[in-house]
Amino acid sequence: MMGDVTLLEFLSLGQRVEGHRPWPRFVLDLRGWRLLIDRLRVAEWSVMAQWAERDHIHVALRDETSGDIAVASHYCDDRRFPALGNVRPGVIRIERAIHDVWGLTPVGLEDRRPWLDHGRWPSRMPLAAQPMAPPSQPDGYSFLQAVGEGLHQIPVGPVHAGVIEPGHFRFHCQGEAVVRLEERLGYQHKGIEGLLQGAPLDKAQRIAARVSGDSTVAYSLAFARAVEAATGCEVPPRAHWVRGLMAEMERVANHVFDIGAVCNDAAFAVMLSHMGVLREKILRANDALFGHRLNMDRIVPGGVDRDLSEEGAEALKHLLYGFGKMLAKGYKLYENTPSLSDRTVSTGIVQTSLIHRFGAGGFVGRASGRGQDTRETPSYPPYDKLDMTVPVLTEGDVNARVLVRFAEAKESLHLINRILHEMPEGAFRVPVPEVAGEGLGVVESFRGEVVVWLRISAGHVVERCHTHDPSWFQWPLLEAAIEGNIVADFPLCNKSFNCSYSGHDL
């Protein structure tokens, strides 16, 4: 198994699973799984997502050289599997969560602390074949220790001073300098995988749309594409373009508001007001065009719930003209405010090597030199018919993440304009065939790559579904970004990442 072997050539040694689309799935025996771990030490294969069932472990992989995607699976004898986390640190927390939820033990993983389970669930390992009784009292959590003269700890959260999601951050500091940050997440756990298991298709679609509310379009699209792949559903061309329009509207709304929020954390509140106005314009346009400010539940398997009218398209074209000018004004204000640059330049740097090691994507990855964008590779409609520019910087600091988001928002406006002018006529929804199968959906959200895998029965019942948020690979890098910075810079670093608590906590 040495030499230059591609991902598909390697996995073809396993047993191919029939009915898994659009990319293949292979089942590896214990030897094959261990060989996969050895290959991951050196191969240019990135982990896209990892998930479990009661007696199987799965991992979605991308060959960075060829662009090929495939899923590797392994039957867990005695409910144990060799851990991938020792060679790919981005999945350490995922494998800890798998043990919490499914009771499968990642053999060889050094960090075996619970991750999502805080000892407050009605049962331990709730989706295992035989769930265990809950503990008599909530678990204590053993934070890692930093040893040195003059070090002290600052606990922050899980409740924060704002209408934001809960998460705990434990700082080890020497004076104002941060020596170590350790996160504690899981407070937003909703039991998504249990809710999806056995759900009818229409109910499952609504659950998937609510995994992370600010990315509801991306999750709905990834779920729909997974269903359509599994069932062989051919979506009308117009539906693809309407979906693309909704996705880019969501991307712009999130980018502009987060840019303002970063500046607000640097005490430049006028930028938050300016960008908040831009976000509100997008949300009102969504409501006028599709009947929901966030376009929740508007993308469904088989197409879209509502079509775009000719009058709506013309009104949106008019809105975009003024919107682009206001965005350019905001960019000029950001670039020409030295006191703001003083806070963002060289703050919260994430090295390119770490980005690649963790497989982090989205604007976090692109600000540190990793240009992966699912809209471009492997691509999907309508982006396969649209030319687009993916902005990539290498500085890896707060400023680079802000600049990438400015560039992405500008590019999204360009894509929206193209979509409005080139959208084909025709149907916008078709029935989903009642066919059993397995499907994988991969979509570029504003944060990065959203992955949805599912198995569906011929009766439109979701037997198993996993949703993966890009924040899984970004949260650990926030810990690296703040090291060596001062405590007061943490809000800047945190908001420049803007990882999803809800999408991560499942």
Coordinates of C-alpha atoms in Angstrom, one line a residue:
M1 CA 0.0 0.0 0.0
M2 CA 2.9 2.4 -0.5
G3 CA 3.5 4.7 -3.4
D4 CA 1.3 7.3 -5.0
V5 CA -2.1 5.7 -4.7
T6 CA -5.3 7.7 -5.1
L7 CA -8.1 7.7 -2.5
L8 CA -10.4 5.7 -4.7
E9 CA -7.7 3.2 -5.6
F10 CA -7.0 2.7 -1.9
L11 CA -10.7 2.3 -0.9
S12 CA -11.5 0.0 -3.7
L13 CA -9.7 -2.7 -1.7
G14 CA -12.8 -2.7 0.5
Q15 CA -16.3 -3.7 -0.3
R16 CA -18.3 -1.2 -2.3
V17 CA -21.8 -0.4 -1.0
E18 CA -24.5 -0.4 -3.6
G19 CA -27.0 2.4 -3.7
H20 CA -24.7 5.1 -2.2
R21 CA -24.7 8.3 -4.3
P22 CA -23.3 10.5 -5.8
W23 CA -20.0 9.4 -4.4
P24 CA -19.1 5.8 -3.5
R25 CA -18.9 4.2 0.0
F26 CA -16.6 1.3 0.8
V27 CA -16.6 -0.9 3.9
L28 CA -13.1 -1.7 5.3
D29 CA -12.2 -4.5 7.6
L30 CA -10.0 -3.9 10.6
R31 CA -6.8 -4.2 8.6
G32 CA -8.1 -1.9 5.9
W33 CA -9.2 0.7 8.6
R34 CA -5.7 0.6 10.1
L35 CA -4.1 1.0 6.7
L36 CA -6.3 4.0 6.2
I37 CA -5.0 5.6 9.4
D38 CA -1.5 5.0 8.2
R39 CA -2.2 6.6 4.8
L40 CA -3.8 9.6 6.5
R41 CA -0.4 10.3 8.2
V42 CA 1.0 11.3 4.9
A43 CA -1.7 11.4 2.2
E44 CA -3.2 14.5 0.8
W45 CA -6.6 13.3 1.8
S46 CA -8.8 15.7 3.9
V47 CA -11.4 14.6 6.4
M48 CA -14.8 16.1 5.5
A49 CA -16.9 14.6 8.3
Q50 CA -17.0 11.6 10.6
W51 CA -20.1 10.0 12.1
A52 CA -21.4 6.7 13.6
E53 CA -24.2 4.2 13.8
R54 CA -24.8 1.6 16.4
D55 CA -22.2 -0.7 15.0
H56 CA -20.4 1.2 12.3
I57 CA -18.1 4.2 12.0
H58 CA -18.0 6.3 8.8
V59 CA -15.7 9.0 7.5
A60 CA -16.1 11.2 4.4
L61 CA -12.8 11.9 2.7
R62 CA -11.6 14.1 -0.2
D63 CA -8.5 13.5 -2.3
E64 CA -7.0 17.0 -2.5
T65 CA -5.0 16.0 -5.6
S66 CA -7.8 14.5 -7.7
G67 CA -10.8 16.1 -6.0
D68 CA -12.4 12.7 -5.6
I69 CA -14.8 12.2 -2.7
A70 CA -15.7 8.9 -1.0
V71 CA -16.9 7.5 2.3
A72 CA -15.0 4.8 4.2
S73 CA -16.9 2.7 6.7
H74 CA -15.9 0.1 9.3
Y75 CA -17.9 -2.4 11.3
C76 CA -17.0 -1.9 15.0
D77 CA -16.5 -5.3 16.6
D78 CA -17.1 -5.1 20.3
R79 CA -18.2 -1.5 19.8
R80 CA -14.6 -0.3 19.4
F81 CA -12.7 1.2 16.4
P82 CA -9.1 2.4 15.9
A83 CA -9.2 6.2 16.4
L84 CA -8.4 8.6 13.5
G85 CA -7.8 11.4 15.9
N86 CA -4.2 10.6 16.6
V87 CA -3.3 11.3 12.9
R88 CA -6.0 13.9 12.2
P89 CA -6.5 16.1 15.2
G90 CA -9.6 17.8 13.7
V91 CA -11.7 14.7 14.5
I92 CA -10.6 14.3 18.2
R93 CA -13.7 16.0 19.5
I94 CA -15.9 14.2 17.0
E95 CA -14.7 10.9 18.2
R96 CA -15.3 11.9 21.8
A97 CA -18.8 13.0 20.8
I98 CA -19.3 9.6 19.1
H99 CA -18.5 7.8 22.3
D100 CA -20.9 10.1 24.2
V101 CA -23.8 9.6 21.9
W102 CA -23.3 6.1 20.3
G103 CA -21.1 4.4 22.9
L104 CA -18.4 3.4 20.4
T105 CA -15.0 3.6 21.8
P106 CA -12.1 5.2 19.8
V107 CA -9.2 2.9 20.6
G108 CA -5.9 4.8 21.1
L109 CA -7.4 8.2 21.4
E110 CA -5.5 10.0 24.2
D111 CA -8.2 12.5 25.2
R112 CA -11.1 10.4 26.4
R113 CA -13.0 13.0 28.3
P114 CA -16.7 13.4 27.5
W115 CA -17.4 16.2 25.0
L116 CA -21.2 16.7 24.4
D117 CA -22.4 14.8 27.5
H118 CA -22.2 16.9 30.6
G119 CA -23.7 14.2 32.8
R120 CA -27.2 15.8 32.6
W121 CA -28.8 13.7 29.9
P122 CA -31.6 11.3 30.8
S123 CA -29.3 8.4 29.8
R124 CA -25.7 7.9 28.8
M125 CA -24.9 6.8 25.3
P126 CA -28.6 7.4 24.3
L127 CA -28.3 6.1 20.7
A128 CA -26.4 3.0 21.6
A129 CA -28.0 -0.4 21.4
Q130 CA -28.2 -0.5 25.2
P131 CA -28.2 3.1 26.6
M132 CA -26.8 3.4 30.1
A133 CA -28.3 4.9 33.2
P134 CA -27.4 8.6 33.9
P135 CA -24.9 9.4 36.6
S136 CA -26.1 10.3 40.1
Q137 CA -24.8 13.8 39.7
P138 CA -23.5 16.0 36.8
D139 CA -19.9 15.3 35.7
G140 CA -17.0 17.5 36.6
Y141 CA -14.8 18.4 33.7
S142 CA -11.0 18.1 34.0
F143 CA -9.6 21.1 32.2
L144 CA -6.0 20.8 31.0
Q145 CA -3.5 22.6 33.3
A146 CA -0.9 25.2 32.3
V147 CA 2.0 25.2 34.8
G148 CA 4.2 28.2 35.4
E149 CA 5.0 31.1 37.7
G150 CA 2.4 33.8 37.9
L151 CA -0.3 31.9 35.9
H152 CA -3.9 32.4 36.8
Q153 CA -7.2 31.2 35.3
I154 CA -10.1 33.3 34.0
P155 CA -13.4 31.3 33.4
V156 CA -15.8 32.9 30.9
G157 CA -19.3 31.6 30.2
P158 CA -21.3 29.5 29.4
V159 CA -23.7 32.5 30.0
H160 CA -22.4 35.6 28.2
A161 CA -23.1 39.3 28.3
G162 CA -25.3 39.3 25.2
V163 CA -28.0 37.4 23.3
I164 CA -25.6 34.8 22.1
E165 CA -25.3 31.0 22.4
P166 CA -23.7 29.4 25.5
G167 CA -20.1 28.1 25.6
H168 CA -17.4 28.0 28.3
F169 CA -13.9 29.4 27.8
R170 CA -11.2 28.7 30.3
F171 CA -8.2 31.1 30.0
H172 CA -4.8 30.4 31.5
C173 CA -3.0 33.8 31.6
Q174 CA 0.2 35.4 32.7
G175 CA -0.9 39.0 33.4
E176 CA -3.0 39.9 30.4
A177 CA -1.3 37.5 28.0
V178 CA -3.2 34.3 27.2
V179 CA -1.0 31.2 27.6
R180 CA -3.7 28.7 26.9
L181 CA -7.4 28.7 26.1
E182 CA -9.6 25.6 26.4
E183 CA -13.2 25.5 25.2
R184 CA -16.0 23.5 26.7
L185 CA -19.0 23.2 24.4
G186 CA -22.1 21.0 24.2
Y187 CA -24.6 23.3 26.1
Q188 CA -26.7 23.6 22.9
H189 CA -27.1 19.8 22.4
K190 CA -30.6 19.2 21.0
G191 CA -30.4 15.5 20.2
I192 CA -30.6 16.2 16.4
E193 CA -29.4 12.7 15.4
G194 CA -32.0 11.0 17.5
L195 CA -34.7 13.3 16.2
L196 CA -33.8 12.6 12.6
Q197 CA -33.7 8.8 13.1
G198 CA -37.0 7.4 11.9
A199 CA -38.5 10.7 11.0
P200 CA -40.7 11.1 7.9
L201 CA -39.0 13.0 5.1
D202 CA -41.0 16.2 5.6
K203 CA -40.3 16.3 9.3
A204 CA -36.6 15.5 8.8
Q205 CA -36.3 18.3 6.3
R206 CA -37.6 20.8 8.9
I207 CA -35.2 19.5 11.6
A208 CA -32.2 19.7 9.3
A209 CA -33.2 23.3 8.5
R210 CA -32.9 24.2 12.2
V211 CA -29.5 22.6 13.0
S212 CA -27.9 26.1 12.9
G213 CA -30.4 28.9 12.2
D214 CA -28.0 31.3 10.5
S215 CA -27.2 28.6 8.0
T216 CA -30.7 27.3 7.4
V217 CA -30.5 27.6 3.6
A218 CA -27.2 25.8 3.5
Y219 CA -28.4 22.9 5.7
S220 CA -31.7 22.7 3.8
L221 CA -29.8 22.5 0.6
A222 CA -27.3 19.9 1.8
F223 CA -30.2 17.8 3.2
A224 CA -32.1 18.1 -0.1
R225 CA -29.1 17.2 -2.2
A226 CA -28.5 14.1 0.0
V227 CA -32.1 13.0 -0.4
E228 CA -32.0 13.6 -4.2
A229 CA -28.8 11.7 -4.5
A230 CA -30.2 8.8 -2.5
T231 CA -33.4 8.6 -4.5
G232 CA -32.1 9.6 -8.0
C233 CA -34.4 12.7 -8.0
E234 CA -33.8 15.0 -11.0
V235 CA -34.3 18.6 -9.8
P236 CA -35.6 21.1 -12.4
P237 CA -32.9 23.5 -13.6
R238 CA -34.8 26.6 -12.4
A239 CA -34.9 25.2 -8.9
H240 CA -31.1 25.0 -8.8
W241 CA -30.9 28.6 -9.7
V242 CA -33.4 29.8 -7.1
R243 CA -31.5 27.7 -4.5
G244 CA -28.3 29.4 -5.5
L245 CA -30.0 32.8 -5.1
M246 CA -31.1 32.0 -1.6
A247 CA -27.7 30.6 -0.7
E248 CA -25.9 33.8 -1.8
M249 CA -28.4 36.0 0.0
E250 CA -27.7 34.1 3.2
R251 CA -24.0 34.4 2.6
V252 CA -24.1 38.2 2.2
A253 CA -26.4 38.7 5.2
N254 CA -24.1 36.8 7.5
H255 CA -20.9 38.3 6.2
V256 CA -21.9 41.9 6.4
F257 CA -23.3 41.6 9.9
D258 CA -20.3 39.7 11.2
I259 CA -18.0 42.3 9.8
G260 CA -19.9 44.9 11.7
A261 CA -19.8 42.8 14.9
V262 CA -16.0 42.4 14.7
C263 CA -15.6 46.1 14.4
N264 CA -18.0 46.6 17.3
D265 CA -15.8 44.5 19.5
A266 CA -13.0 46.9 18.7
A267 CA -15.2 49.8 19.9
F268 CA -16.0 51.0 16.4
A269 CA -19.8 50.8 16.8
V270 CA -20.6 52.9 13.7
M271 CA -19.5 50.0 11.5
L272 CA -22.0 47.7 13.2
S273 CA -24.8 50.1 12.5
H274 CA -23.8 50.5 8.9
M275 CA -23.5 46.7 8.3
G276 CA -26.7 46.1 10.3
V277 CA -28.6 48.2 7.8
L278 CA -27.2 46.1 5.0
R279 CA -28.2 42.9 6.6
E280 CA -31.7 44.2 7.2
K281 CA -32.1 45.0 3.5
I282 CA -31.3 41.4 2.6
L283 CA -33.6 40.0 5.2
R284 CA -36.5 42.2 4.1
A285 CA -35.8 41.2 0.5
N286 CA -36.0 37.5 1.5
D287 CA -39.3 38.1 3.2
A288 CA -40.7 39.9 0.2
L289 CA -39.5 37.4 -2.3
F290 CA -40.0 34.1 -0.5
G291 CA -42.1 34.8 2.6
H292 CA -39.4 34.3 5.3
R293 CA -36.6 36.6 6.5
L294 CA -34.1 33.7 6.7
N295 CA -35.6 31.6 3.9
M296 CA -36.2 28.8 6.4
D297 CA -37.9 25.7 4.9
R298 CA -37.9 27.3 1.4
I299 CA -35.5 24.7 0.0
V300 CA -37.1 21.2 0.0
P301 CA -36.2 17.8 -1.5
G302 CA -37.2 18.0 -5.1
G303 CA -36.8 21.8 -5.6
V304 CA -37.9 24.9 -3.8
D305 CA -41.1 25.7 -1.9
R306 CA -41.7 29.0 -3.7
D307 CA -40.7 30.4 -7.0
L308 CA -39.2 33.8 -7.8
S309 CA -41.6 36.1 -9.6
E310 CA -40.5 38.4 -12.4
E311 CA -41.4 41.4 -10.4
G312 CA -39.4 40.1 -7.5
A313 CA -36.3 39.6 -9.6
E314 CA -36.5 43.2 -11.0
A315 CA -36.9 44.6 -7.4
L316 CA -33.9 42.7 -6.3
K317 CA -31.8 44.0 -9.2
H318 CA -32.6 47.5 -8.1
L319 CA -31.8 46.7 -4.5
L320 CA -28.4 45.3 -5.3
Y321 CA -27.3 48.4 -7.1
G322 CA -27.5 50.5 -4.0
F323 CA -26.4 47.7 -1.8
G324 CA -23.1 47.4 -3.6
K325 CA -22.4 51.1 -3.2
M326 CA -23.1 50.8 0.6
L327 CA -20.8 47.8 0.9
A328 CA -18.0 49.6 -0.9
K329 CA -18.5 52.5 1.5
G330 CA -18.2 50.2 4.5
Y331 CA -15.0 48.7 3.1
K332 CA -13.5 52.1 2.6
L333 CA -14.5 53.0 6.2
Y334 CA -12.8 49.9 7.5
E335 CA -9.6 50.3 5.5
N336 CA -9.2 54.0 6.4
T337 CA -9.6 53.7 10.2
P338 CA -6.1 53.3 11.6
S339 CA -7.3 52.7 15.2
L340 CA -9.4 49.8 13.9
S341 CA -6.5 48.3 11.9
D342 CA -4.4 48.5 15.0
R343 CA -6.7 46.1 16.7
T344 CA -7.2 43.6 13.8
V345 CA -3.8 43.4 12.0
S346 CA -1.5 40.7 13.5
T347 CA -4.2 39.7 16.0
G348 CA -5.3 36.1 16.3
I349 CA -3.0 34.6 13.7
V350 CA -3.7 31.0 12.6
Q351 CA -0.8 29.4 10.7
T352 CA -1.5 27.8 7.3
S353 CA 0.0 24.5 8.5
L354 CA -2.6 24.3 11.2
I355 CA -5.4 25.1 8.8
H356 CA -4.4 22.2 6.6
R357 CA -3.8 19.9 9.4
F358 CA -7.3 20.4 10.8
G359 CA -8.9 20.7 7.3
A360 CA -10.6 24.0 8.2
G361 CA -12.5 25.7 5.4
G362 CA -14.6 28.7 4.8
F363 CA -13.3 32.2 5.4
V364 CA -11.2 30.9 8.3
G365 CA -9.3 28.6 6.0
R366 CA -9.2 31.0 3.1
A367 CA -7.7 33.8 5.3
S368 CA -4.8 31.4 6.0
G369 CA -4.1 30.1 2.6
R370 CA -6.5 27.2 2.1
G371 CA -8.7 28.0 -0.9
Q372 CA -11.1 25.1 -0.8
D373 CA -14.7 26.1 -1.8
T374 CA -17.3 23.4 -2.5
R375 CA -19.0 25.7 -5.0
E376 CA -15.9 25.4 -7.1
T377 CA -14.8 21.9 -6.3
P378 CA -16.5 19.5 -6.6
S379 CA -19.1 22.1 -7.5
Y380 CA -22.9 21.8 -7.9
P381 CA -25.7 23.6 -9.7
P382 CA -25.9 26.4 -10.5
Y383 CA -22.3 27.2 -9.6
D384 CA -21.1 24.7 -12.3
K385 CA -22.4 27.2 -14.8
L386 CA -21.1 30.3 -13.1
D387 CA -17.6 31.7 -13.1
M388 CA -16.5 32.8 -9.6
T389 CA -13.5 34.1 -7.8
V390 CA -12.5 32.5 -4.4
P391 CA -10.6 35.1 -2.4
V392 CA -7.5 33.7 -0.6
L393 CA -5.1 35.5 1.8
T394 CA -2.2 34.1 3.8
E395 CA -1.8 36.4 6.8
G396 CA -4.3 34.4 8.9
D397 CA -5.2 37.2 11.3
V398 CA -8.4 38.9 12.3
N399 CA -7.9 41.5 9.5
A400 CA -7.5 38.8 6.9
R401 CA -10.7 37.1 7.9
V402 CA -12.5 40.4 7.7
L403 CA -11.1 41.2 4.3
V404 CA -12.0 37.7 2.9
R405 CA -15.5 38.3 4.1
F406 CA -15.7 41.6 2.3
A407 CA -14.4 40.0 -0.8
E408 CA -16.9 37.1 -0.5
A409 CA -19.8 39.4 0.0
K410 CA -18.8 41.4 -3.1
E411 CA -18.5 38.2 -5.1
S412 CA -21.9 37.0 -3.9
L413 CA -23.5 40.2 -5.2
H414 CA -21.9 39.4 -8.6
L415 CA -23.2 35.9 -8.5
I416 CA -26.7 37.0 -7.5
N417 CA -26.7 39.4 -10.4
R418 CA -25.7 36.6 -12.8
I419 CA -28.3 34.3 -11.4
L420 CA -31.1 36.9 -11.8
H421 CA -30.1 37.5 -15.5
E422 CA -29.5 33.9 -16.5
M423 CA -32.1 32.0 -14.5
P424 CA -34.0 29.6 -16.8
E425 CA -37.8 29.3 -17.0
G426 CA -39.7 26.1 -16.0
A427 CA -40.9 24.1 -13.1
F428 CA -39.5 24.7 -9.6
R429 CA -40.3 21.5 -7.8
V430 CA -40.9 17.8 -8.6
P431 CA -42.0 14.8 -6.5
V432 CA -39.2 12.8 -4.8
P433 CA -39.2 9.2 -6.0
E434 CA -40.1 6.6 -3.3
V435 CA -36.8 4.8 -3.6
A436 CA -34.5 3.5 -0.9
G437 CA -30.9 4.6 -0.9
E438 CA -28.0 6.4 0.7
G439 CA -26.9 9.9 -0.2
L440 CA -24.2 12.5 0.6
G441 CA -24.9 16.2 0.2
V442 CA -22.0 18.7 0.4
V443 CA -22.7 22.5 0.3
E444 CA -20.7 25.6 0.9
S445 CA -22.3 27.6 3.7
F446 CA -21.0 31.1 4.7
R447 CA -18.9 29.4 7.3
G448 CA -17.6 26.6 5.1
E449 CA -18.5 23.1 4.1
V450 CA -21.8 21.6 5.4
V451 CA -22.0 17.9 5.0
V452 CA -25.2 15.8 5.3
W453 CA -25.3 12.0 5.0
L454 CA -28.4 9.9 5.2
R455 CA -30.1 6.6 4.5
I456 CA -33.7 6.7 3.4
S457 CA -36.3 4.0 3.0
A458 CA -38.7 3.5 0.0
G459 CA -41.4 4.9 2.3
H460 CA -39.7 8.2 2.7
V461 CA -38.6 7.5 6.2
V462 CA -35.1 8.7 7.2
E463 CA -33.4 5.7 8.8
R464 CA -30.2 7.5 9.7
C465 CA -29.0 11.1 9.1
H466 CA -25.9 12.9 10.1
T467 CA -25.3 16.7 9.8
H468 CA -21.8 18.1 10.0
D469 CA -21.0 21.8 10.6
P470 CA -17.8 23.4 9.4
S471 CA -17.3 24.7 13.0
W472 CA -16.1 21.3 14.1
F473 CA -12.8 21.9 12.4
Q474 CA -12.7 25.7 13.3
W475 CA -13.4 25.7 17.0
P476 CA -10.1 24.1 18.0
L477 CA -8.2 26.7 15.9
L478 CA -9.7 29.5 17.9
E479 CA -7.7 28.1 20.9
A480 CA -4.5 28.5 18.8
A481 CA -5.5 31.9 17.5
I482 CA -5.7 33.6 20.9
E483 CA -2.4 32.2 22.3
G484 CA 0.1 35.0 22.9
N485 CA -2.6 37.7 22.5
I486 CA -4.2 39.6 25.4
V487 CA -7.5 38.7 27.0
A488 CA -9.1 41.9 25.6
D489 CA -8.5 40.6 22.0
F490 CA -10.5 37.4 22.6
P491 CA -13.9 39.0 21.5
L492 CA -12.2 40.1 18.3
C493 CA -10.8 36.7 17.6
N494 CA -14.0 34.9 18.6
K495 CA -16.2 37.0 16.4
S496 CA -13.8 36.9 13.5
F497 CA -14.3 33.1 13.6
N498 CA -18.0 33.2 14.5
C499 CA -18.2 29.4 14.9
S500 CA -21.6 27.9 15.4
Y501 CA -22.4 26.6 18.8
S502 CA -25.7 25.0 17.7
G503 CA -24.3 23.4 14.6
H504 CA -21.5 21.9 16.6
D505 CA -23.5 20.7 19.6
L506 CA -26.0 18.7 17.5

